[in-house]
Amino acid sequence: MVKVVAISASMLALIVGIGWFYQAPKPAAPAGIISPIPLVPASTQPEPVTIATAEEPNGSQTMAPEPPRQMTERSDFLSLAPGDRVSLQGGSSMSALEDYVVAIESVANQPASLLIKGLVEGGGAFIATLGPTTLNIFLQSDKGLMRYAGADFNGLLSPLQMINLDDDIRQRPPPKVTRLESSNRRAIE
């Protein structure tokens, strides 16, 4: 019994010690040591670049970021790399085409396919799968969902619409039942 109490007390002390260790304040970094800044998600809108020059009166000029590359063919997706900015067009036959600018975040080689992920400027997500002969694209923005699936990409995405499946099942008419004639019925009785 004494052993059980001793073991229980030592386990309790160990747990309290570990809890105190994680609760204790961290010591301040000594002066002169640079600690890394925590990573913050980057804005989806690139910042203008300022370049110092000697010709300008104030010594600097502002340059806009490089315009996004228009994606018009399936083969354009083969040369994408993280950090690229691309432009895709989407819309239905009833509305005007809209441009969607995507910042590519990752390009991963999967077995027999290429998986491309990105962020849509202004909010949204992008994912594309490039297979040996096909291309599948899903783009989500505040304007809706756009998609493409096929082999002959021409640069246009079409809206993804909800399908009402309530009427998807065909109801068969009930089978017709024929009555027995009364003469046959009497013969059976």
Short mmCIF file of C-alpha atoms in Angstrom, two decimals:
data_model
loop_
_atom_site.label_atom_id
_atom_site.label_comp_id
_atom_site.label_asym_id
_atom_site.label_seq_id
_atom_site.Cartn_x
_atom_site.Cartn_y
_atom_site.Cartn_z
CA MET A 1 0.00 0.00 0.00
CA VAL A 2 2.88 2.36 0.81
CA LYS A 3 4.42 1.66 -2.61
CA VAL A 4 1.16 2.59 -4.38
CA VAL A 5 0.92 5.88 -2.44
CA ALA A 6 4.59 6.68 -3.15
CA ILE A 7 4.22 5.95 -6.86
CA SER A 8 0.99 7.99 -7.04
CA ALA A 9 2.65 10.93 -5.27
CA SER A 10 5.66 10.86 -7.59
CA MET A 11 3.39 10.70 -10.70
CA LEU A 12 1.38 13.65 -9.40
CA ALA A 13 4.58 15.62 -8.79
CA LEU A 14 5.78 14.79 -12.29
CA ILE A 15 2.51 15.96 -13.86
CA VAL A 16 2.55 19.21 -11.83
CA GLY A 17 6.20 19.80 -12.81
CA ILE A 18 5.47 19.34 -16.52
CA GLY A 19 2.46 21.66 -16.26
CA TRP A 20 4.56 24.30 -14.50
CA PHE A 21 7.29 24.03 -17.14
CA TYR A 22 4.82 24.78 -19.96
CA GLN A 23 3.16 27.58 -17.95
CA ALA A 24 6.41 29.33 -16.97
CA PRO A 25 7.14 32.55 -18.92
CA LYS A 26 9.78 32.27 -21.61
CA PRO A 27 13.01 34.20 -20.96
CA ALA A 28 13.43 37.35 -23.05
CA ALA A 29 15.87 37.21 -25.93
CA PRO A 30 19.17 38.94 -25.15
CA ALA A 31 19.70 42.33 -26.78
CA GLY A 32 21.24 42.19 -30.22
CA ILE A 33 19.76 38.78 -31.18
CA ILE A 34 17.29 38.82 -34.04
CA SER A 35 14.39 36.41 -33.73
CA PRO A 36 12.38 35.38 -36.80
CA ILE A 37 9.07 37.09 -37.45
CA PRO A 38 6.12 34.66 -37.43
CA LEU A 39 4.88 33.86 -40.91
CA VAL A 40 1.70 35.67 -41.90
CA PRO A 41 -0.31 34.59 -44.96
CA ALA A 42 0.58 36.78 -47.89
CA SER A 43 -2.03 38.99 -49.47
CA THR A 44 -3.46 37.67 -52.70
CA GLN A 45 -2.90 41.06 -54.32
CA PRO A 46 0.80 41.64 -55.06
CA GLU A 47 2.34 44.86 -53.77
CA PRO A 48 3.89 47.33 -56.22
CA VAL A 49 7.67 47.22 -56.37
CA THR A 50 9.73 50.37 -55.67
CA ILE A 51 13.07 50.69 -57.44
CA ALA A 52 15.56 53.42 -56.56
CA THR A 53 16.99 55.26 -59.56
CA ALA A 54 19.31 58.21 -59.97
CA GLU A 55 17.26 59.86 -62.77
CA GLU A 56 14.12 60.46 -60.71
CA PRO A 57 14.03 63.63 -58.62
CA ASN A 58 12.98 61.79 -55.45
CA GLY A 59 15.24 58.81 -56.24
CA SER A 60 12.57 56.13 -56.72
CA GLN A 61 9.91 54.95 -59.13
CA THR A 62 7.04 52.52 -58.72
CA MET A 63 6.55 49.57 -61.05
CA ALA A 64 3.36 47.50 -61.26
CA PRO A 65 3.72 43.71 -60.95
CA GLU A 66 3.95 41.68 -64.13
CA PRO A 67 0.49 41.09 -65.69
CA PRO A 68 -0.93 37.58 -65.34
CA ARG A 69 -0.37 35.12 -68.17
CA GLN A 70 -3.55 34.26 -70.12
CA MET A 71 -4.23 30.50 -70.13
CA THR A 72 -5.68 29.51 -73.51
CA GLU A 73 -4.45 25.96 -74.12
CA ARG A 74 -4.01 22.74 -72.16
CA SER A 75 -0.24 22.84 -72.73
CA ASP A 76 -0.01 26.24 -70.91
CA PHE A 77 -0.52 24.39 -67.62
CA LEU A 78 2.63 22.29 -68.12
CA SER A 79 4.97 25.24 -67.52
CA LEU A 80 3.34 26.57 -64.32
CA ALA A 81 5.38 26.99 -61.14
CA PRO A 82 4.54 28.26 -57.64
CA GLY A 83 4.39 32.05 -57.63
CA ASP A 84 3.07 32.37 -61.20
CA ARG A 85 0.00 34.51 -61.84
CA VAL A 86 -2.42 33.32 -64.50
CA SER A 87 -5.68 34.60 -65.92
CA LEU A 88 -8.69 32.50 -66.89
CA GLN A 89 -12.00 33.61 -68.37
CA GLY A 90 -15.36 32.32 -67.29
CA GLY A 91 -19.03 33.01 -67.76
CA SER A 92 -22.20 31.67 -69.23
CA SER A 93 -23.81 32.45 -72.56
CA MET A 94 -26.20 34.82 -70.74
CA SER A 95 -23.53 36.89 -68.97
CA ALA A 96 -20.37 38.64 -70.06
CA LEU A 97 -17.03 36.89 -69.65
CA GLU A 98 -15.13 37.73 -66.49
CA ASP A 99 -11.41 37.45 -65.88
CA TYR A 100 -10.21 35.45 -62.88
CA VAL A 101 -6.60 36.00 -61.79
CA VAL A 102 -5.06 33.07 -59.93
CA ALA A 103 -1.82 33.02 -57.92
CA ILE A 104 -0.37 29.51 -58.20
CA GLU A 105 0.60 28.10 -54.79
CA SER A 106 1.75 24.58 -55.60
CA VAL A 107 2.41 22.28 -58.53
CA ALA A 108 2.77 18.61 -57.61
CA ASN A 109 3.55 15.63 -59.81
CA GLN A 110 1.16 12.82 -59.00
CA PRO A 111 1.28 9.38 -60.63
CA ALA A 112 0.10 10.01 -64.22
CA SER A 113 -1.13 13.56 -63.47
CA LEU A 114 -0.12 17.06 -62.43
CA LEU A 115 -1.99 18.69 -59.50
CA ILE A 116 -2.05 22.51 -59.49
CA LYS A 117 -3.46 24.56 -56.59
CA GLY A 118 -3.84 28.30 -56.25
CA LEU A 119 -5.70 31.25 -54.77
CA VAL A 120 -8.07 33.47 -56.72
CA GLU A 121 -7.33 37.16 -56.29
CA GLY A 122 -10.23 38.78 -54.50
CA GLY A 123 -10.97 35.56 -52.60
CA GLY A 124 -11.47 31.98 -53.68
CA ALA A 125 -9.63 28.79 -54.53
CA PHE A 126 -8.38 27.09 -57.68
CA ILE A 127 -7.48 23.48 -58.39
CA ALA A 128 -6.56 21.85 -61.69
CA THR A 129 -5.64 18.28 -62.55
CA LEU A 130 -3.72 17.74 -65.76
CA GLY A 131 -3.83 14.13 -66.92
CA PRO A 132 -2.18 12.49 -69.93
CA THR A 133 -5.00 13.63 -72.24
CA THR A 134 -7.46 15.59 -70.10
CA LEU A 135 -7.67 18.73 -68.00
CA ASN A 136 -10.05 19.27 -65.06
CA ILE A 137 -10.37 22.74 -63.51
CA PHE A 138 -12.44 23.95 -60.56
CA LEU A 139 -12.41 27.64 -59.64
CA GLN A 140 -14.36 29.02 -56.68
CA SER A 141 -14.86 32.76 -56.29
CA ASP A 142 -17.37 35.11 -54.74
CA LYS A 143 -19.14 35.10 -58.13
CA GLY A 144 -19.74 31.35 -58.07
CA LEU A 145 -18.14 28.06 -59.10
CA MET A 146 -16.55 27.66 -62.52
CA ARG A 147 -15.29 24.46 -64.11
CA TYR A 148 -13.78 22.84 -67.16
CA ALA A 149 -13.39 19.15 -67.97
CA GLY A 150 -12.10 17.80 -71.26
CA ALA A 151 -9.16 17.56 -73.62
CA ASP A 152 -9.52 20.65 -75.85
CA PHE A 153 -9.17 23.58 -73.42
CA ASN A 154 -9.78 26.94 -75.11
CA GLY A 155 -9.36 29.19 -72.09
CA LEU A 156 -13.03 29.40 -71.06
CA LEU A 157 -14.58 28.11 -67.87
CA SER A 158 -18.31 27.44 -67.58
CA PRO A 159 -20.44 27.90 -64.47
CA LEU A 160 -21.07 24.88 -62.31
CA GLN A 161 -24.78 24.72 -61.60
CA MET A 162 -26.76 22.75 -59.10
CA ILE A 163 -28.89 20.06 -60.68
CA ASN A 164 -32.31 19.33 -59.28
CA LEU A 165 -32.40 15.56 -58.84
CA ASP A 166 -35.94 15.46 -57.43
CA ASP A 167 -37.35 14.52 -60.84
CA ASP A 168 -34.43 12.32 -61.83
CA ILE A 169 -36.25 9.02 -61.25
CA ARG A 170 -38.83 7.89 -63.75
CA GLN A 171 -41.97 6.67 -62.10
CA ARG A 172 -43.47 3.73 -63.89
CA PRO A 173 -47.20 3.62 -64.33
CA PRO A 174 -48.93 0.95 -62.26
CA PRO A 175 -49.59 -2.29 -64.17
CA LYS A 176 -53.08 -2.65 -65.59
CA VAL A 177 -55.15 -5.25 -63.82
CA THR A 178 -57.85 -6.99 -65.79
CA ARG A 179 -60.94 -8.24 -64.06
CA LEU A 180 -62.11 -11.77 -64.43
CA GLU A 181 -65.40 -12.04 -66.14
CA SER A 182 -68.28 -13.03 -63.98
CA SER A 183 -68.95 -16.22 -65.97
CA ASN A 184 -65.45 -17.51 -65.27
CA ARG A 185 -65.84 -16.54 -61.68
CA ARG A 186 -69.02 -18.61 -61.28
CA ALA A 187 -67.36 -21.58 -62.86
CA ILE A 188 -64.56 -21.42 -60.33
CA GLU A 189 -67.00 -21.25 -57.41
#
